[in-house]
Amino acid sequence: MKFIVSSSKLLKQLQTISGVINSSNTLPILDNILFEIADNNLTISASDLETTMSTTLNVEADENGSVAIPAKLLLDTLKTFPEQPLTFLIDTDKNCIEISSDQGKYALAFQNGDEFPKAPGIEAASTALIHSDIIATGINKTIFATGNDDLRPVMSGVFCKFSDSGLTLVSTDAHKLVRYTRHDVTSDQSAEFILPKKPLNILKGILAAADEEVKIEYNETNAKFSFGSIVLTCRLIDGKYPNYNAVIPQENPNKLTIDRLSFLNSVKRVSIFSNKTTHQIRLKIAGNEMHISAEDLDFSNKADERLSCQYEGSDIEIGFNSRFLMEMISNLETEQTHLEMSAPNRAGILLPEGNSQDGEDILMLVMPVMLNN
Amino acid sequence: MIALADCNNFFASCERSIRPELEGKPIVVLSNNDGCIIARSNEAKALGYKMGEPVFKVRDKLVRNQVHVFSGNVALYRDISEKIMHILASECNAMEIYSIDEAFMDFTDVAAPDEKAILLREQVLKETKIPISVGIAKTKVLAKLASRIAKKHTQSGVFVLNDKELIERALSYYSVEELWGVGRKQTHLLNDKGIFQASQLAKTDEAWLRRHMKIGGVRLARELNGIPSFALEENRPSKKSIMTSRSFRREVASFGVLNEVLSNFASSCAFKLRKQETIAKKIAVFIQTNRFKSDVKHHYGYLEVEFPVATNDSIEIIKAVYEALDRIYDRDCLYKRAGVIVSDIIPDKEIQLNLFSDQDISKRAKLMKVYDDVNCKMGEGTLRLSIQGTEKQWGQKKAPIAFRN
C-alpha cells in the first residue's frame, strides 16, 4: 500500500489529535496513531481508551487499509521537514513503513491497525448543535474550577445540563463553584451528564480557532463532538453530581461593586504577603471602602491595601484563599464586578457586571476561610 | 553566646528518676517492641552495651550483668522533658527546643555564663533528678561540641568553649563526623578530600565547600570559626506531616482489630495536631504484611484521602481512617505493620470551608477541647471513641518478667 500526503497538512492534523495520547500507556498500541485509508481519504486517530479523536484528510492512495504508526517517532520526524509531499510505502510482509522525502528515506515498524481500539459507537443518541464559540467560552469559564481528587471523580469533570430553558455548565472542587448558563441554547429534551476534563481541555484549544456548528451526540455513557473533519468521542464520568443549586446562598444582603482590574491587582499584590500554604487574605468592608490585608506570621510579612468601592449592607470582615479569588476575578471580563455576601462563614458570590445580557449568565461561588481573630 | 543543654542518657535517667533505688545500677531502655537498646546509663555503657544493639544478641549478658531493662515509656519521657524545658526557658531570653532532651539557649547578655549554667544544672537535677550537660560557645555547632566535652571530660557538667586556643585544641581533637549536622555522606566526601579533623574543615576553602556541600557546608565551617550562621529557631516550623505507626507483636488479620489499631493511631495524630494548633488537609493509611516471611501472601495497602475540610478533629480523622482501610484491606492477608500519616498541615486559624459540608466546626472544636482537658487531667485514653477499644491486644511487648530484677 502506498499514499502521498503533504507533510505540513499531516503534521497539523497529527498535532491536533496527539493531545489525546497519554505519556505512559498500559496498552502499548495506544502509543501509536491509527492510519486508515478508504477511497483516497486518510483518517488518523489517537486514543487513551477513554477519549478517542480522529480527523480526515485527502491523500493519493493506491489501495485501502489500516496501520498503527508510533506517534512520537512520526511527530518528531515530521516537525523537521519543510513543506513537501511525503510518500508512505507500507510493506506488510516486512511490517515496515518507508517514508520518502526530498531529503531521504526513513523506515519504521508499524503494528496491525486492526489491533487499535475502536471508538465506541453512540447508540440511542440525543443530538445538539451548538456554535464552537459558545462551547469554547463555556469550557474556559468553568474548567478552572474543577477538582483533582481521584476519590471524588464527579468533581473532576464539568457537569452539562440541557433543558428547554438553556444549557448549563457547572464545575466545582468543593471550595469554589462556577455555573455558566446560555439561555440561547435550548433543547426540547432535558439531559444531564458529566464530561471529563481531558477531552474538554483538548476541545478548548481547537474550538477557539474553529468557527462552525459543533454537533454533539450523547447517551448515558458517551458523548461525541463532531466539527469540520474532527470527531472526538469520550466516555462520560459516571456518578451523581452534587446538588449545586442547594449551596448557592439566596439571601445576600451585603453587595459590593468594584472595579475588577484594581480589585484583581490588589489581591495579587497583597497575596504575596500571605501565608505560603493557605494563601489567606482578609477583606474588611465598611462604608465605601474595602481593606485587603494579609499576614504571614512565619516571616512577619504583612500587607494592607485600601480600595474604594460601592457597598450596600452591614460592615463585614471575611477571609478568602487569594488563589481562588484571583482565578475567579481574572476569569470575569467586565469592567466592574459584583461580590455578594451574607456572612463570613457562607459562600461569597462573584458576578460580572450586567449579567444575563447576550443570553449568558455567569455565577461564581467561593467558600471563605474561617477567620479567627 | 549560645548554650546547649543536653540531658545525659535521657531515657535511662528518666527511668532512674522515678526509681531512686537504681542509683549506681546499670539500666538500659529498649525500643518499641523491645527490639533494640536505645538508651544506656553510664554503668551500662561501661559494661560494653552498644547503642542500637539488638536485644536477642545480648539477652544472656543482660541477665548475667543484672542490668535493669525497661521498655520505652514515651509518655514519661515527654512529661519530664516538658518540665526540664520549662525550667530552662524561664532562665534565658530565648530558647530553641531541639529535641526531646536538648535545647539551645540564648546566653547573649549573661555576665557569667558558666556560673549560670552550673546553677541551672543544679536546679534541673534537684527538680527532676535528671543530670544535664551544658556546653557554651559563640555558635550552635561549637556549643554542641562544648556539651560533648562537658559530658565526657568535666566534673561540673558545664564547659565553656570560647578561648581561641581551647577551640583550636578541641577542633583538632574531634573528627568531622562527630560534628553536629555532619552525616555519613558528608563524612565520606570530606574524608575523600583528606579532611578528617574538625580543625581541617574550619580551614577549608569556602568555594570548595559551596560546590560540594552547598550552603550548609559553608555555614558549618563558619560556625566552627566562631561566626554564627545558624540562627536560634525559637518557633521550630510545625511538622509537615505526622506519622504514627507500629509493628505488631502478632500478625493481625481481622478488619476490626486493624481498624481499632488505626483508630488509636489516628487519635494520637489528631491530638498532636491540636497540641501544635494545626489542622491537616490529608490523611494516608497504610497496612503491610511481614516482608520477611516468604510463605504468606504479601500486601502493602496505601491510600491517601483528602478531608472535605482540613481538620484536627479525632472523630473526623478516625472516620476517614475507616473509609481508607475499607478500601485497602485484603482479608486474605496477615498484617504485621500499620500506620497513619496526616499531612499538608496548616495553622488551625485558617480553615478553608467546604461548599458541601455542613459540619459545625466551632462546636466540634469545643468538644475536642473538653476531650483533651479530661484526658490531660485523668490520663490519656480516659475519654475515647468506642471504636478505639478497651484492650490493646495488638499492643507493644513489655519487657519480659525475667528481665526485671
CSV table of N, CA, C and O in Angstrom, one decimal, chain A residues 205-286:
chain,number,residue,atom,x,y,z
A,205,GLY,N,-8.7,24.1,23.1
A,205,GLY,CA,-7.7,24.5,22.2
A,205,GLY,C,-8.1,24.6,20.8
A,205,GLY,O,-7.8,25.6,20.1
A,206,ILE,N,-8.8,23.6,20.3
A,206,ILE,CA,-9.1,23.6,18.9
A,206,ILE,C,-10.3,24.4,18.6
A,206,ILE,O,-10.4,25.1,17.5
A,207,LEU,N,-11.3,24.4,19.5
A,207,LEU,CA,-12.6,25.2,19.2
A,207,LEU,C,-12.3,26.7,19.1
A,207,LEU,O,-13.1,27.4,18.3
A,208,ALA,N,-11.3,27.2,19.8
A,208,ALA,CA,-11.1,28.6,19.7
A,208,ALA,C,-10.8,29.1,18.3
A,208,ALA,O,-11.1,30.2,17.9
A,209,ALA,N,-10.1,28.2,17.5
A,209,ALA,CA,-9.8,28.5,16.2
A,209,ALA,C,-10.9,28.2,15.2
A,209,ALA,O,-10.9,28.7,14.1
A,210,ALA,N,-11.8,27.3,15.6
A,210,ALA,CA,-12.8,26.9,14.6
A,210,ALA,C,-14.0,27.9,14.7
A,210,ALA,O,-14.1,28.7,15.6
A,211,ASP,N,-14.7,28.0,13.6
A,211,ASP,CA,-15.9,28.9,13.7
A,211,ASP,C,-17.0,28.2,12.9
A,211,ASP,O,-17.3,28.5,11.8
A,212,GLU,N,-17.6,27.3,13.6
A,212,GLU,CA,-18.6,26.5,13.0
A,212,GLU,C,-19.5,25.8,14.0
A,212,GLU,O,-19.2,25.8,15.2
A,213,GLU,N,-20.6,25.2,13.5
A,213,GLU,CA,-21.5,24.5,14.4
A,213,GLU,C,-20.9,23.2,14.8
A,213,GLU,O,-20.3,22.5,14.0
A,214,VAL,N,-21.0,22.9,16.1
A,214,VAL,CA,-20.5,21.6,16.6
A,214,VAL,C,-21.7,20.7,16.8
A,214,VAL,O,-22.6,21.1,17.5
A,215,LYS,N,-21.5,19.4,16.3
A,215,LYS,CA,-22.6,18.5,16.6
A,215,LYS,C,-22.3,17.7,17.8
A,215,LYS,O,-21.2,17.0,17.8
A,216,ILE,N,-23.1,17.7,18.8
A,216,ILE,CA,-22.9,16.9,20.0
A,216,ILE,C,-23.9,15.8,20.0
A,216,ILE,O,-25.1,16.0,20.0
A,217,GLU,N,-23.4,14.5,20.1
A,217,GLU,CA,-24.3,13.4,20.2
A,217,GLU,C,-23.9,12.8,21.6
A,217,GLU,O,-22.7,12.7,21.9
A,218,TYR,N,-24.9,12.4,22.3
A,218,TYR,CA,-24.6,11.8,23.7
A,218,TYR,C,-25.7,10.8,24.0
A,218,TYR,O,-26.8,10.9,23.6
A,219,ASN,N,-25.2,9.9,24.9
A,219,ASN,CA,-26.2,9.0,25.5
A,219,ASN,C,-25.8,8.8,27.0
A,219,ASN,O,-25.1,9.7,27.5
A,220,GLU,N,-26.2,7.7,27.6
A,220,GLU,CA,-25.9,7.6,29.0
A,220,GLU,C,-24.4,7.5,29.3
A,220,GLU,O,-23.9,7.8,30.4
A,221,THR,N,-23.6,6.9,28.4
A,221,THR,CA,-22.2,6.6,28.7
A,221,THR,C,-21.2,7.4,27.9
A,221,THR,O,-20.1,7.5,28.4
A,222,ASN,N,-21.5,7.9,26.8
A,222,ASN,CA,-20.5,8.6,25.9
A,222,ASN,C,-21.1,9.8,25.3
A,222,ASN,O,-22.3,10.1,25.2
A,223,ALA,N,-20.1,10.7,24.9
A,223,ALA,CA,-20.5,11.9,24.1
A,223,ALA,C,-19.6,12.0,22.9
A,223,ALA,O,-18.4,11.5,23.0
A,224,LYS,N,-20.1,12.5,21.9
A,224,LYS,CA,-19.3,12.7,20.6
A,224,LYS,C,-19.4,14.1,20.1
A,224,LYS,O,-20.5,14.6,20.0
A,225,PHE,N,-18.3,14.7,19.8
A,225,PHE,CA,-18.3,16.1,19.3
A,225,PHE,C,-17.8,16.0,17.9
A,225,PHE,O,-16.7,15.5,17.6
A,226,SER,N,-18.5,16.5,16.9
A,226,SER,CA,-18.1,16.4,15.5
A,226,SER,C,-18.1,17.9,14.9
A,226,SER,O,-19.1,18.6,15.1
A,227,PHE,N,-17.0,18.3,14.3
A,227,PHE,CA,-17.0,19.6,13.6
A,227,PHE,C,-15.8,19.5,12.6
A,227,PHE,O,-14.8,18.9,12.9
A,228,GLY,N,-16.0,20.2,11.5
A,228,GLY,CA,-15.0,20.1,10.4
A,228,GLY,C,-14.7,18.7,10.1
A,228,GLY,O,-15.6,17.8,10.0
A,229,SER,N,-13.5,18.3,10.1
A,229,SER,CA,-13.1,16.9,9.8
A,229,SER,C,-12.8,16.2,11.1
A,229,SER,O,-12.4,15.0,11.1
A,230,ILE,N,-13.0,16.9,12.3
A,230,ILE,CA,-12.6,16.3,13.6
A,230,ILE,C,-13.8,15.6,14.3
A,230,ILE,O,-14.9,16.1,14.3
A,231,VAL,N,-13.5,14.5,14.8
A,231,VAL,CA,-14.5,13.8,15.6
A,231,VAL,C,-13.9,13.4,17.0
A,231,VAL,O,-12.8,12.8,17.0
A,232,LEU,N,-14.4,13.8,18.1
A,232,LEU,CA,-13.9,13.4,19.4
A,232,LEU,C,-15.0,12.7,20.2
A,232,LEU,O,-16.1,13.2,20.3
A,233,THR,N,-14.6,11.4,20.6
A,233,THR,CA,-15.6,10.7,21.4
A,233,THR,C,-15.0,10.5,22.8
A,233,THR,O,-13.8,10.1,22.9
A,234,CYS,N,-15.8,10.7,23.8
A,234,CYS,CA,-15.3,10.4,25.1
A,234,CYS,C,-16.3,9.8,26.0
A,234,CYS,O,-17.5,9.9,25.8
A,235,ARG,N,-15.7,9.0,27.0
A,235,ARG,CA,-16.6,8.4,28.0
A,235,ARG,C,-17.0,9.4,29.0
A,235,ARG,O,-16.2,10.3,29.4
A,236,LEU,N,-18.2,9.4,29.5
A,236,LEU,CA,-18.7,10.3,30.5
A,236,LEU,C,-18.3,9.8,31.9
A,236,LEU,O,-18.1,8.6,32.1
A,237,ILE,N,-18.2,10.7,32.8
A,237,ILE,CA,-18.0,10.3,34.2
A,237,ILE,C,-19.2,9.8,34.8
A,237,ILE,O,-20.3,10.5,34.7
A,238,ASP,N,-19.1,8.6,35.4
A,238,ASP,CA,-20.3,8.0,36.0
A,238,ASP,C,-20.5,8.5,37.4
A,238,ASP,O,-19.5,8.6,38.2
A,239,GLY,N,-21.7,8.9,37.8
A,239,GLY,CA,-21.9,9.3,39.2
A,239,GLY,C,-22.9,10.4,39.3
A,239,GLY,O,-23.3,11.0,38.3
A,240,LYS,N,-23.2,10.7,40.5
A,240,LYS,CA,-24.2,11.8,40.7
A,240,LYS,C,-23.5,13.1,41.0
A,240,LYS,O,-22.7,13.1,41.9
A,241,TYR,N,-23.8,14.1,40.3
A,241,TYR,CA,-23.2,15.4,40.5
A,241,TYR,C,-23.8,16.1,41.8
A,241,TYR,O,-25.0,15.9,42.0
A,242,PRO,N,-23.0,16.7,42.6
A,242,PRO,CA,-23.5,17.3,43.8
A,242,PRO,C,-24.6,18.4,43.5
A,242,PRO,O,-24.6,19.0,42.5
A,243,ASN,N,-25.5,18.5,44.4
A,243,ASN,CA,-26.6,19.4,44.2
A,243,ASN,C,-26.1,20.9,44.4
A,243,ASN,O,-26.2,21.4,45.5
A,244,TYR,N,-25.7,21.5,43.3
A,244,TYR,CA,-25.0,22.8,43.3
A,244,TYR,C,-26.0,23.9,43.6
A,244,TYR,O,-25.6,24.9,44.3
A,245,ASN,N,-27.2,23.7,43.2
A,245,ASN,CA,-28.2,24.8,43.4
A,245,ASN,C,-28.5,25.0,44.9
A,245,ASN,O,-28.7,26.2,45.3
A,246,ALA,N,-28.4,23.9,45.7
A,246,ALA,CA,-28.7,24.0,47.1
A,246,ALA,C,-27.7,24.8,47.9
A,246,ALA,O,-28.0,25.3,48.9
A,247,VAL,N,-26.4,24.9,47.3
A,247,VAL,CA,-25.4,25.6,48.1
A,247,VAL,C,-25.2,27.1,47.7
A,247,VAL,O,-24.4,27.8,48.2
A,248,ILE,N,-26.0,27.5,46.7
A,248,ILE,CA,-26.0,28.9,46.3
A,248,ILE,C,-26.8,29.7,47.3
A,248,ILE,O,-28.0,29.5,47.3
A,249,PRO,N,-26.2,30.6,48.1
A,249,PRO,CA,-27.0,31.3,49.1
A,249,PRO,C,-28.0,32.2,48.4
A,249,PRO,O,-27.6,32.9,47.4
A,250,GLN,N,-29.2,32.2,48.9
A,250,GLN,CA,-30.2,33.0,48.2
A,250,GLN,C,-30.3,34.5,48.7
A,250,GLN,O,-30.5,35.4,48.0
A,251,GLU,N,-30.2,34.6,50.1
A,251,GLU,CA,-30.3,35.9,50.7
A,251,GLU,C,-28.9,36.5,50.8
A,251,GLU,O,-28.1,36.0,51.7
A,252,ASN,N,-28.5,37.5,50.1
A,252,ASN,CA,-27.2,38.1,50.2
A,252,ASN,C,-27.3,39.6,50.3
A,252,ASN,O,-27.2,40.3,49.4
A,253,PRO,N,-27.5,40.1,51.6
A,253,PRO,CA,-27.8,41.5,51.7
A,253,PRO,C,-26.6,42.4,51.5
A,253,PRO,O,-26.7,43.6,51.3
A,254,ASN,N,-25.4,41.8,51.6
A,254,ASN,CA,-24.2,42.6,51.5
A,254,ASN,C,-23.7,42.6,50.1
A,254,ASN,O,-23.1,41.6,49.6
A,255,LYS,N,-23.8,43.7,49.4
A,255,LYS,CA,-23.5,43.7,48.0
A,255,LYS,C,-22.4,44.8,47.7
A,255,LYS,O,-22.5,45.9,48.0
A,256,LEU,N,-21.3,44.3,47.1
A,256,LEU,CA,-20.1,45.1,46.8
A,256,LEU,C,-20.0,45.2,45.3
A,256,LEU,O,-20.2,44.2,44.5
A,257,THR,N,-19.7,46.4,44.8
A,257,THR,CA,-19.4,46.6,43.4
A,257,THR,C,-18.1,47.3,43.3
A,257,THR,O,-17.8,48.3,44.0
A,258,ILE,N,-17.2,46.8,42.5
A,258,ILE,CA,-15.8,47.3,42.5
A,258,ILE,C,-15.2,47.2,41.1
A,258,ILE,O,-15.6,46.3,40.3
A,259,ASP,N,-14.2,48.0,40.8
A,259,ASP,CA,-13.5,48.0,39.5
A,259,ASP,C,-12.7,46.6,39.5
A,259,ASP,O,-11.9,46.4,40.4
A,260,ARG,N,-13.0,45.8,38.5
A,260,ARG,CA,-12.5,44.4,38.5
A,260,ARG,C,-11.0,44.4,38.5
A,260,ARG,O,-10.3,43.7,39.3
A,261,LEU,N,-10.3,45.2,37.6
A,261,LEU,CA,-8.9,45.1,37.5
A,261,LEU,C,-8.2,45.6,38.7
A,261,LEU,O,-7.2,45.0,39.1
A,262,SER,N,-8.7,46.7,39.3
A,262,SER,CA,-8.0,47.2,40.5
A,262,SER,C,-8.1,46.2,41.7
A,262,SER,O,-7.2,46.0,42.5
A,263,PHE,N,-9.3,45.6,41.7
A,263,PHE,CA,-9.5,44.5,42.7
A,263,PHE,C,-8.5,43.4,42.5
A,263,PHE,O,-7.8,42.9,43.4
A,264,LEU,N,-8.5,42.9,41.3
A,264,LEU,CA,-7.6,41.8,40.9
A,264,LEU,C,-6.1,42.1,41.3
A,264,LEU,O,-5.4,41.3,41.9
A,265,ASN,N,-5.7,43.3,40.9
A,265,ASN,CA,-4.3,43.7,41.1
A,265,ASN,C,-4.0,43.8,42.6
A,265,ASN,O,-2.9,43.4,43.1
A,266,SER,N,-4.9,44.3,43.4
A,266,SER,CA,-4.7,44.4,44.8
A,266,SER,C,-4.6,43.0,45.4
A,266,SER,O,-3.7,42.8,46.3
A,267,VAL,N,-5.5,42.2,45.1
A,267,VAL,CA,-5.5,40.8,45.6
A,267,VAL,C,-4.1,40.1,45.3
A,267,VAL,O,-3.5,39.5,46.1
A,268,LYS,N,-3.7,40.3,44.0
A,268,LYS,CA,-2.4,39.8,43.6
A,268,LYS,C,-1.3,40.3,44.4
A,268,LYS,O,-0.4,39.5,44.9
A,269,ARG,N,-1.2,41.6,44.7
A,269,ARG,CA,-0.1,42.2,45.4
A,269,ARG,C,-0.1,41.7,46.9
A,269,ARG,O,0.8,41.2,47.4
A,270,VAL,N,-1.3,41.8,47.5
A,270,VAL,CA,-1.4,41.5,48.9
A,270,VAL,C,-1.2,40.0,49.1
A,270,VAL,O,-0.5,39.6,50.1
A,271,SER,N,-1.6,39.2,48.2
A,271,SER,CA,-1.4,37.7,48.4
A,271,SER,C,0.0,37.3,48.5
A,271,SER,O,0.4,36.3,49.1
A,272,ILE,N,0.9,38.1,47.9
A,272,ILE,CA,2.4,37.8,48.0
A,272,ILE,C,2.8,37.8,49.5
A,272,ILE,O,3.7,37.1,49.9
A,273,PHE,N,2.1,38.5,50.3
A,273,PHE,CA,2.4,38.6,51.8
A,273,PHE,C,1.6,37.6,52.6
A,273,PHE,O,1.8,37.6,53.8
A,274,SER,N,0.8,36.8,52.0
A,274,SER,CA,0.0,35.9,52.7
A,274,SER,C,0.8,34.6,53.1
A,274,SER,O,1.9,34.4,52.5
A,275,ASN,N,0.2,33.8,54.0
A,275,ASN,CA,0.8,32.6,54.3
A,275,ASN,C,1.0,31.7,53.1
A,275,ASN,O,0.1,31.6,52.3
A,276,LYS,N,2.2,31.1,53.0
A,276,LYS,CA,2.6,30.4,51.8
A,276,LYS,C,1.8,29.1,51.5
A,276,LYS,O,1.7,28.6,50.4
A,277,THR,N,1.1,28.6,52.5
A,277,THR,CA,0.4,27.4,52.3
A,277,THR,C,-1.1,27.6,52.2
A,277,THR,O,-1.9,27.0,51.5
A,278,THR,N,-1.6,28.6,53.0
A,278,THR,CA,-3.1,28.8,53.0
A,278,THR,C,-3.5,30.0,52.0
A,278,THR,O,-4.6,30.1,51.7
A,279,HIS,N,-2.6,30.9,51.7
A,279,HIS,CA,-2.8,32.0,50.8
A,279,HIS,C,-4.0,32.9,51.3
A,279,HIS,O,-4.7,33.4,50.5
A,280,GLN,N,-4.2,32.9,52.6
A,280,GLN,CA,-5.3,33.6,53.1
A,280,GLN,C,-5.2,35.1,53.0
A,280,GLN,O,-4.2,35.7,53.5
A,281,ILE,N,-6.2,35.8,52.5
A,281,ILE,CA,-6.3,37.2,52.6
A,281,ILE,C,-7.6,37.6,53.3
A,281,ILE,O,-8.6,36.8,53.4
A,282,ARG,N,-7.7,38.8,53.8
A,282,ARG,CA,-8.8,39.2,54.6
A,282,ARG,C,-9.4,40.5,53.9
A,282,ARG,O,-8.7,41.4,53.5
A,283,LEU,N,-10.7,40.5,53.7
A,283,LEU,CA,-11.4,41.6,53.2
A,283,LEU,C,-12.2,42.3,54.3
A,283,LEU,O,-13.0,41.6,54.9
A,284,LYS,N,-12.0,43.6,54.5
A,284,LYS,CA,-12.8,44.2,55.5
A,284,LYS,C,-13.5,45.4,54.8
A,284,LYS,O,-12.9,46.3,54.3
A,285,ILE,N,-14.8,45.3,54.8
A,285,ILE,CA,-15.6,46.2,54.0
A,285,ILE,C,-16.5,47.0,55.0
A,285,ILE,O,-17.2,46.5,55.8
A,286,ALA,N,-16.4,48.4,54.9
A,286,ALA,CA,-17.2,49.2,55.7
A,286,ALA,C,-17.4,50.5,54.9
A,286,ALA,O,-16.4,51.0,54.3
